[in-house]
């Protein structure tokens, strides 16, 4: 009777232990990214704005940013400024990937979030933008609005 | 002795280069390479203006558009930083921001835009013919990307900033990648 019960306990404990380890491992892999230096350059009127931020990924799996949303902006796209043969242009991108144990920079002259305003904002404001990653993770980032001339 | 003799011609050349005009330039010197500034455009007060209206001022010419969220503001902010470092002398500089997107960049839009960068910034635009005439002088290209459903479109434009002296002669070529110190140094020489 005792032996049978012990076996049953082991039968329960072992899978539970494996499951717990598995969850812990996947939690490490899906660790949310970090965000720093988040700012938006203000422009007058209703012109589209550029947002910049550095995203860091401390997990062992690459993270893909697929979209962004905000109560302050009716539309957010990702764009890449490119200079070719002395000509400046910009291309939309659907997503950007932050490598495992790496970072991705949205920075002036490179990648930027292009933001279409729902309402007016001023230099000095702090605006919340939620970044959405493939797999469902989301990161809420506060962007500081700076003046046009920096 | 032989070594000294062999480097003498090189030394002489360097001396000659340094002494020509007595000025060295930290941005790109294009004096004589392109025509004097000439244009007929519309300013931000909806008035017709000509290049001659800016005689006496050192002019920095840049082509762009206001719906450009990244490159144009970076470039204009860079110039604004240069003008801050110049101090009071900046009053004798005019930054001519020529919009190659006249459809969206009407005079009131331009006026509000340039005001955000500084009092020396002047917004100009014109008909396609007027823009083309000016762009052609400085071999500047611009084009329009496809229109998205929301109505937005990208305008591709040159990255260079052309600097003209007080008499309207083209003197320097610079970009947002030239350090502000270099541009300040050269503007001070043009303002002498």
Coordinates of C-alpha atoms in Angstrom, one line a residue:
Chain A
X1 CA 0.0 0.0 0.0
X2 CA 2.8 2.4 1.0
X3 CA 4.8 1.6 -2.1
X4 CA 1.9 2.2 -4.4
X5 CA 1.2 5.6 -2.8
X6 CA 4.9 6.6 -3.1
X7 CA 4.8 5.7 -6.8
X8 CA 1.7 7.8 -7.3
X9 CA 3.3 10.8 -5.5
X10 CA 6.4 10.4 -7.8
X11 CA 4.0 10.2 -10.8
X12 CA 2.5 13.5 -9.8
X13 CA 5.6 15.3 -8.6
X14 CA 7.8 14.5 -11.6
X15 CA 5.6 15.9 -14.3
X16 CA 4.8 19.0 -12.1
X17 CA 8.6 19.6 -11.7
X18 CA 9.1 19.3 -15.4
X19 CA 6.3 21.6 -16.1
X20 CA 7.5 24.2 -13.6
X21 CA 11.0 24.1 -15.1
X22 CA 9.5 24.4 -18.6
X23 CA 7.5 27.5 -17.6
X24 CA 10.5 29.1 -15.9
X25 CA 12.5 28.5 -19.0
X26 CA 9.9 29.9 -21.4
X27 CA 9.4 32.9 -19.0
X28 CA 13.2 33.6 -19.3
X29 CA 12.9 33.3 -23.1
X30 CA 9.9 35.6 -23.3
X31 CA 11.4 38.2 -20.9
X32 CA 10.0 41.6 -21.9
X33 CA 12.3 44.0 -23.7
X34 CA 13.6 47.2 -22.1
X35 CA 13.1 50.6 -23.6
X36 CA 15.3 53.7 -23.1
X37 CA 15.8 57.2 -24.5
X38 CA 12.3 57.4 -25.8
X39 CA 11.5 60.8 -27.4
X40 CA 9.4 62.5 -30.0
X41 CA 10.4 65.5 -32.1
X42 CA 7.6 68.1 -32.0
X43 CA 6.6 69.8 -35.2
X44 CA 3.9 72.5 -35.7
X45 CA 0.4 72.0 -37.0
X46 CA -0.8 68.5 -37.8
X47 CA 2.4 67.3 -39.4
X48 CA 3.4 63.7 -38.8
X49 CA 6.1 63.3 -36.1
X50 CA 9.1 61.0 -35.6
X51 CA 9.5 58.9 -32.4
X52 CA 12.8 57.4 -31.3
X53 CA 13.7 54.7 -28.7
X54 CA 16.3 52.1 -27.9
X55 CA 15.0 48.6 -27.3
X56 CA 17.1 46.0 -25.5
X57 CA 16.4 42.3 -25.5
X58 CA 18.0 40.4 -22.6
X59 CA 16.3 37.1 -23.5
X60 CA 17.8 34.2 -25.5
X61 CA 15.2 34.6 -28.3
X62 CA 14.9 37.3 -30.9
X63 CA 11.9 39.6 -30.5
X64 CA 9.9 41.0 -33.4
X65 CA 8.2 44.4 -33.0
X66 CA 5.1 44.2 -35.2
X67 CA 3.1 47.3 -34.4
X68 CA 2.5 50.2 -32.0
X69 CA -0.6 51.9 -30.7
X70 CA -1.3 55.0 -28.6
X71 CA -4.3 57.0 -27.4
X72 CA -2.4 60.1 -28.7
X73 CA -1.9 58.8 -32.3
X74 CA -4.4 57.6 -34.8
X75 CA -1.8 55.8 -36.8
X76 CA 1.8 54.6 -36.1
X77 CA 4.1 53.2 -38.8
X78 CA 7.8 52.2 -38.8
X79 CA 10.0 53.9 -41.3
X80 CA 13.7 53.7 -42.4
X81 CA 15.4 56.8 -43.6
X82 CA 17.9 56.0 -46.4
X83 CA 20.4 58.2 -48.2
X84 CA 21.4 56.9 -51.7
X85 CA 23.7 58.9 -54.0
X86 CA 23.0 62.1 -52.1
X87 CA 19.3 61.7 -52.2
X88 CA 17.2 61.4 -49.0
X89 CA 14.2 59.0 -48.9
X90 CA 12.3 56.9 -46.5
X91 CA 10.8 53.4 -46.7
X92 CA 8.1 51.8 -44.6
X93 CA 8.9 48.6 -42.8
X94 CA 6.3 46.1 -41.4
X95 CA 8.4 45.0 -38.4
X96 CA 11.8 45.2 -36.8
X97 CA 13.7 42.4 -35.0
X98 CA 15.6 42.9 -31.8
X99 CA 18.3 40.1 -31.7
X100 CA 18.7 37.8 -28.7
X101 CA 20.9 39.5 -26.1
X102 CA 21.0 42.6 -28.3
X103 CA 19.3 45.9 -29.0
X104 CA 17.6 47.8 -31.7
X105 CA 17.7 51.6 -32.1
X106 CA 15.1 53.8 -33.5
X107 CA 17.3 56.9 -33.9
X108 CA 17.5 60.1 -36.0
X109 CA 18.6 59.4 -39.5
X110 CA 17.9 55.7 -39.3
X111 CA 14.7 54.0 -38.2
X112 CA 11.9 56.0 -36.6
X113 CA 8.2 55.5 -35.6
X114 CA 6.1 57.8 -37.8
X115 CA 3.2 59.2 -35.7
X116 CA 0.0 60.8 -36.9
X117 CA -1.6 62.9 -34.2
X118 CA -5.1 62.6 -32.8
X119 CA -4.8 65.7 -30.8
X120 CA -2.2 68.4 -30.3
X121 CA 0.8 67.8 -28.1
X122 CA 3.5 70.2 -26.9
X123 CA 7.2 70.0 -26.1
X124 CA 7.6 68.8 -22.6
X125 CA 4.6 66.4 -22.8
X126 CA 5.0 62.7 -22.0
X127 CA 3.1 60.4 -24.3
X128 CA 2.4 56.7 -23.8
X129 CA 2.9 54.4 -26.7
X130 CA 2.4 50.6 -26.5
X131 CA 4.8 48.5 -28.5
X132 CA 3.3 45.1 -29.7
X133 CA 5.6 42.1 -30.3
X134 CA 4.9 38.9 -32.2
X135 CA 3.8 36.3 -29.7
X136 CA 1.6 38.8 -27.9
X137 CA 4.0 40.6 -25.6
X138 CA 3.4 44.3 -25.2
X139 CA 5.5 47.1 -23.8
X140 CA 4.2 50.4 -22.7
X141 CA 6.7 53.2 -23.2
X142 CA 6.6 56.8 -22.2
X143 CA 8.0 59.1 -24.8
X144 CA 9.1 62.7 -24.0
X145 CA 8.2 65.4 -26.5
X146 CA 11.2 67.6 -27.4
X147 CA 11.1 70.9 -29.3
X148 CA 11.7 70.9 -33.1
X149 CA 15.2 72.4 -32.9
X150 CA 16.2 69.9 -30.3
Chain B
X1 CA 70.2 66.1 -47.8
X2 CA 68.7 64.2 -50.7
X3 CA 65.7 63.4 -48.6
X4 CA 65.2 67.1 -47.8
X5 CA 65.4 68.1 -51.4
X6 CA 62.8 65.4 -52.4
X7 CA 60.2 66.8 -50.0
X8 CA 60.8 70.4 -50.8
X9 CA 58.4 70.5 -53.9
X10 CA 55.6 68.9 -51.8
X11 CA 56.2 71.4 -49.0
X12 CA 56.0 74.2 -51.5
X13 CA 52.7 72.9 -52.9
X14 CA 51.2 72.7 -49.4
X15 CA 52.3 76.2 -48.7
X16 CA 50.8 77.5 -51.9
X17 CA 47.5 75.8 -51.2
X18 CA 47.3 77.2 -47.7
X19 CA 48.1 80.7 -48.9
X20 CA 45.6 80.9 -51.7
X21 CA 43.0 83.3 -50.6
X22 CA 44.4 83.0 -47.1
X23 CA 41.4 80.9 -46.0
X24 CA 41.0 77.2 -45.3
X25 CA 37.6 75.6 -45.3
X26 CA 36.3 72.8 -43.1
X27 CA 33.3 72.0 -45.2
X28 CA 33.4 71.4 -49.0
X29 CA 34.6 74.4 -51.0
X30 CA 32.7 74.6 -54.3
X31 CA 33.5 78.2 -55.2
X32 CA 33.1 78.7 -58.9
X33 CA 31.6 75.2 -59.5
X34 CA 28.0 76.3 -59.8
X35 CA 26.0 79.4 -60.9
X36 CA 25.2 82.3 -58.6
X37 CA 22.0 82.0 -56.6
X38 CA 19.0 82.8 -58.8
X39 CA 15.3 82.1 -58.3
X40 CA 11.8 83.3 -58.4
X41 CA 9.7 81.7 -55.7
X42 CA 6.9 82.4 -53.3
X43 CA 7.7 83.1 -49.6
X44 CA 5.8 82.3 -46.5
X45 CA 3.9 85.5 -46.7
X46 CA 2.7 84.5 -50.2
X47 CA 4.8 87.2 -51.8
X48 CA 7.0 86.6 -54.9
X49 CA 10.7 86.8 -54.0
X50 CA 13.9 86.7 -55.9
X51 CA 17.4 85.6 -55.0
X52 CA 18.5 89.3 -55.0
X53 CA 16.1 90.0 -52.2
X54 CA 18.6 88.2 -49.9
X55 CA 21.7 90.2 -51.0
X56 CA 23.9 91.1 -48.1
X57 CA 23.1 87.9 -46.2
X58 CA 25.0 84.6 -46.2
X59 CA 22.4 82.1 -47.5
X60 CA 22.1 78.4 -46.7
X61 CA 19.9 76.6 -49.2
X62 CA 18.2 73.3 -48.4
X63 CA 15.5 71.4 -50.3
X64 CA 12.9 69.4 -48.3
X65 CA 9.2 69.2 -47.3
X66 CA 7.3 69.6 -44.0
X67 CA 5.7 66.2 -44.0
X68 CA 9.2 64.8 -43.6
X69 CA 9.4 63.7 -39.9
X70 CA 13.0 62.7 -39.6
X71 CA 15.7 63.9 -42.1
X72 CA 14.4 67.5 -42.8
X73 CA 13.9 68.3 -39.1
X74 CA 17.3 66.8 -38.2
X75 CA 19.0 68.9 -40.9
X76 CA 17.2 72.1 -39.9
X77 CA 17.9 71.4 -36.2
X78 CA 21.6 71.0 -37.0
X79 CA 21.6 74.3 -38.8
X80 CA 19.7 75.9 -35.9
X81 CA 22.5 74.6 -33.6
X82 CA 25.1 76.2 -35.9
X83 CA 23.3 79.5 -35.8
X84 CA 23.1 79.3 -32.0
X85 CA 26.9 78.8 -31.8
X86 CA 27.4 81.7 -34.3
X87 CA 25.8 84.1 -31.8
X88 CA 24.8 87.6 -32.9
X89 CA 26.4 87.1 -36.4
X90 CA 23.6 84.7 -37.1
X91 CA 21.5 87.7 -37.8
X92 CA 23.3 88.0 -41.2
X93 CA 22.5 84.4 -42.2
X94 CA 19.3 83.3 -43.9
X95 CA 18.3 79.6 -44.2
X96 CA 16.3 79.2 -47.3
X97 CA 14.1 76.1 -46.8
X98 CA 12.7 75.4 -50.3
X99 CA 9.8 73.0 -50.2
X100 CA 9.6 70.8 -53.2
X101 CA 6.1 69.8 -52.0
X102 CA 4.0 72.9 -53.0
X103 CA 0.8 70.8 -52.9
X104 CA 0.9 70.5 -49.1
X105 CA 3.4 73.2 -48.2
X106 CA 1.4 76.4 -48.7
X107 CA 2.8 79.7 -47.3
X108 CA 1.0 79.4 -44.0
X109 CA 2.2 75.9 -43.4
X110 CA 5.8 77.0 -44.3
X111 CA 5.6 80.0 -42.0
X112 CA 4.6 77.9 -39.0
X113 CA 7.2 75.3 -39.8
X114 CA 10.2 77.6 -40.2
X115 CA 9.2 79.6 -37.1
X116 CA 9.8 76.4 -35.1
X117 CA 13.5 76.4 -36.1
X118 CA 14.4 80.1 -35.8
X119 CA 14.0 83.6 -37.1
X120 CA 16.7 83.2 -39.7
X121 CA 14.7 80.4 -41.4
X122 CA 12.7 81.4 -44.5
X123 CA 10.2 79.0 -46.2
X124 CA 10.0 79.2 -50.0
X125 CA 8.1 77.2 -52.5
X126 CA 6.7 77.7 -56.1
X127 CA 5.3 76.2 -59.2
X128 CA 6.9 73.0 -60.5
X129 CA 8.6 75.1 -63.2
X130 CA 10.1 77.6 -60.7
X131 CA 11.3 74.7 -58.4
X132 CA 12.7 72.9 -61.4
X133 CA 14.6 76.0 -62.6
X134 CA 16.3 76.4 -59.2
X135 CA 16.9 72.7 -58.7
X136 CA 18.5 72.4 -62.1
X137 CA 21.1 75.1 -61.2
X138 CA 22.5 73.0 -58.4
X139 CA 21.9 69.6 -59.9
X140 CA 19.3 68.8 -57.2
X141 CA 16.9 66.0 -57.8
X142 CA 13.5 65.5 -56.2
X143 CA 10.7 63.1 -56.9
X144 CA 7.4 61.9 -55.4
X145 CA 6.7 58.5 -54.0
X146 CA 3.3 56.6 -54.4
X147 CA 0.3 58.1 -52.7
X148 CA -1.0 55.9 -49.8
X149 CA -4.7 55.4 -49.2
X150 CA -4.6 57.9 -46.3
X151 CA -3.3 60.5 -48.7
X152 CA 0.2 60.6 -47.5
X153 CA 3.2 60.3 -49.8
X154 CA 7.0 60.5 -49.5
X155 CA 9.1 63.1 -51.3
X156 CA 12.6 62.2 -52.2
X157 CA 15.0 65.1 -52.1
X158 CA 18.7 66.0 -52.1
X159 CA 20.6 65.9 -48.8
X160 CA 23.0 68.7 -49.4
X161 CA 23.0 72.3 -48.0
X162 CA 24.4 74.9 -50.4
X163 CA 26.0 78.0 -48.9
X164 CA 26.2 81.3 -50.7
X165 CA 28.1 84.4 -49.7
X166 CA 26.6 87.9 -49.3
X167 CA 26.9 88.5 -53.1
X168 CA 25.0 85.3 -54.0
X169 CA 28.0 83.3 -55.2
X170 CA 28.0 79.6 -54.3
X171 CA 30.8 78.9 -52.0
X172 CA 30.3 75.7 -49.9
X173 CA 28.6 72.4 -49.8
X174 CA 27.7 70.9 -46.4
X175 CA 25.4 68.3 -44.9
X176 CA 23.9 67.5 -41.5
X177 CA 26.9 65.1 -41.0
X178 CA 29.5 68.0 -41.0
X179 CA 30.2 68.9 -37.3
X180 CA 28.6 72.2 -36.2
X181 CA 32.1 73.5 -35.4
X182 CA 33.2 73.1 -39.0
X183 CA 30.1 74.8 -40.4
X184 CA 30.4 77.7 -37.8
X185 CA 34.1 78.1 -38.7
X186 CA 33.3 78.5 -42.4
X187 CA 30.2 80.7 -41.9
X188 CA 32.4 83.1 -39.8
X189 CA 34.8 83.4 -42.7
X190 CA 32.0 84.1 -45.2
X191 CA 30.6 86.7 -42.8
X192 CA 33.9 88.6 -42.4

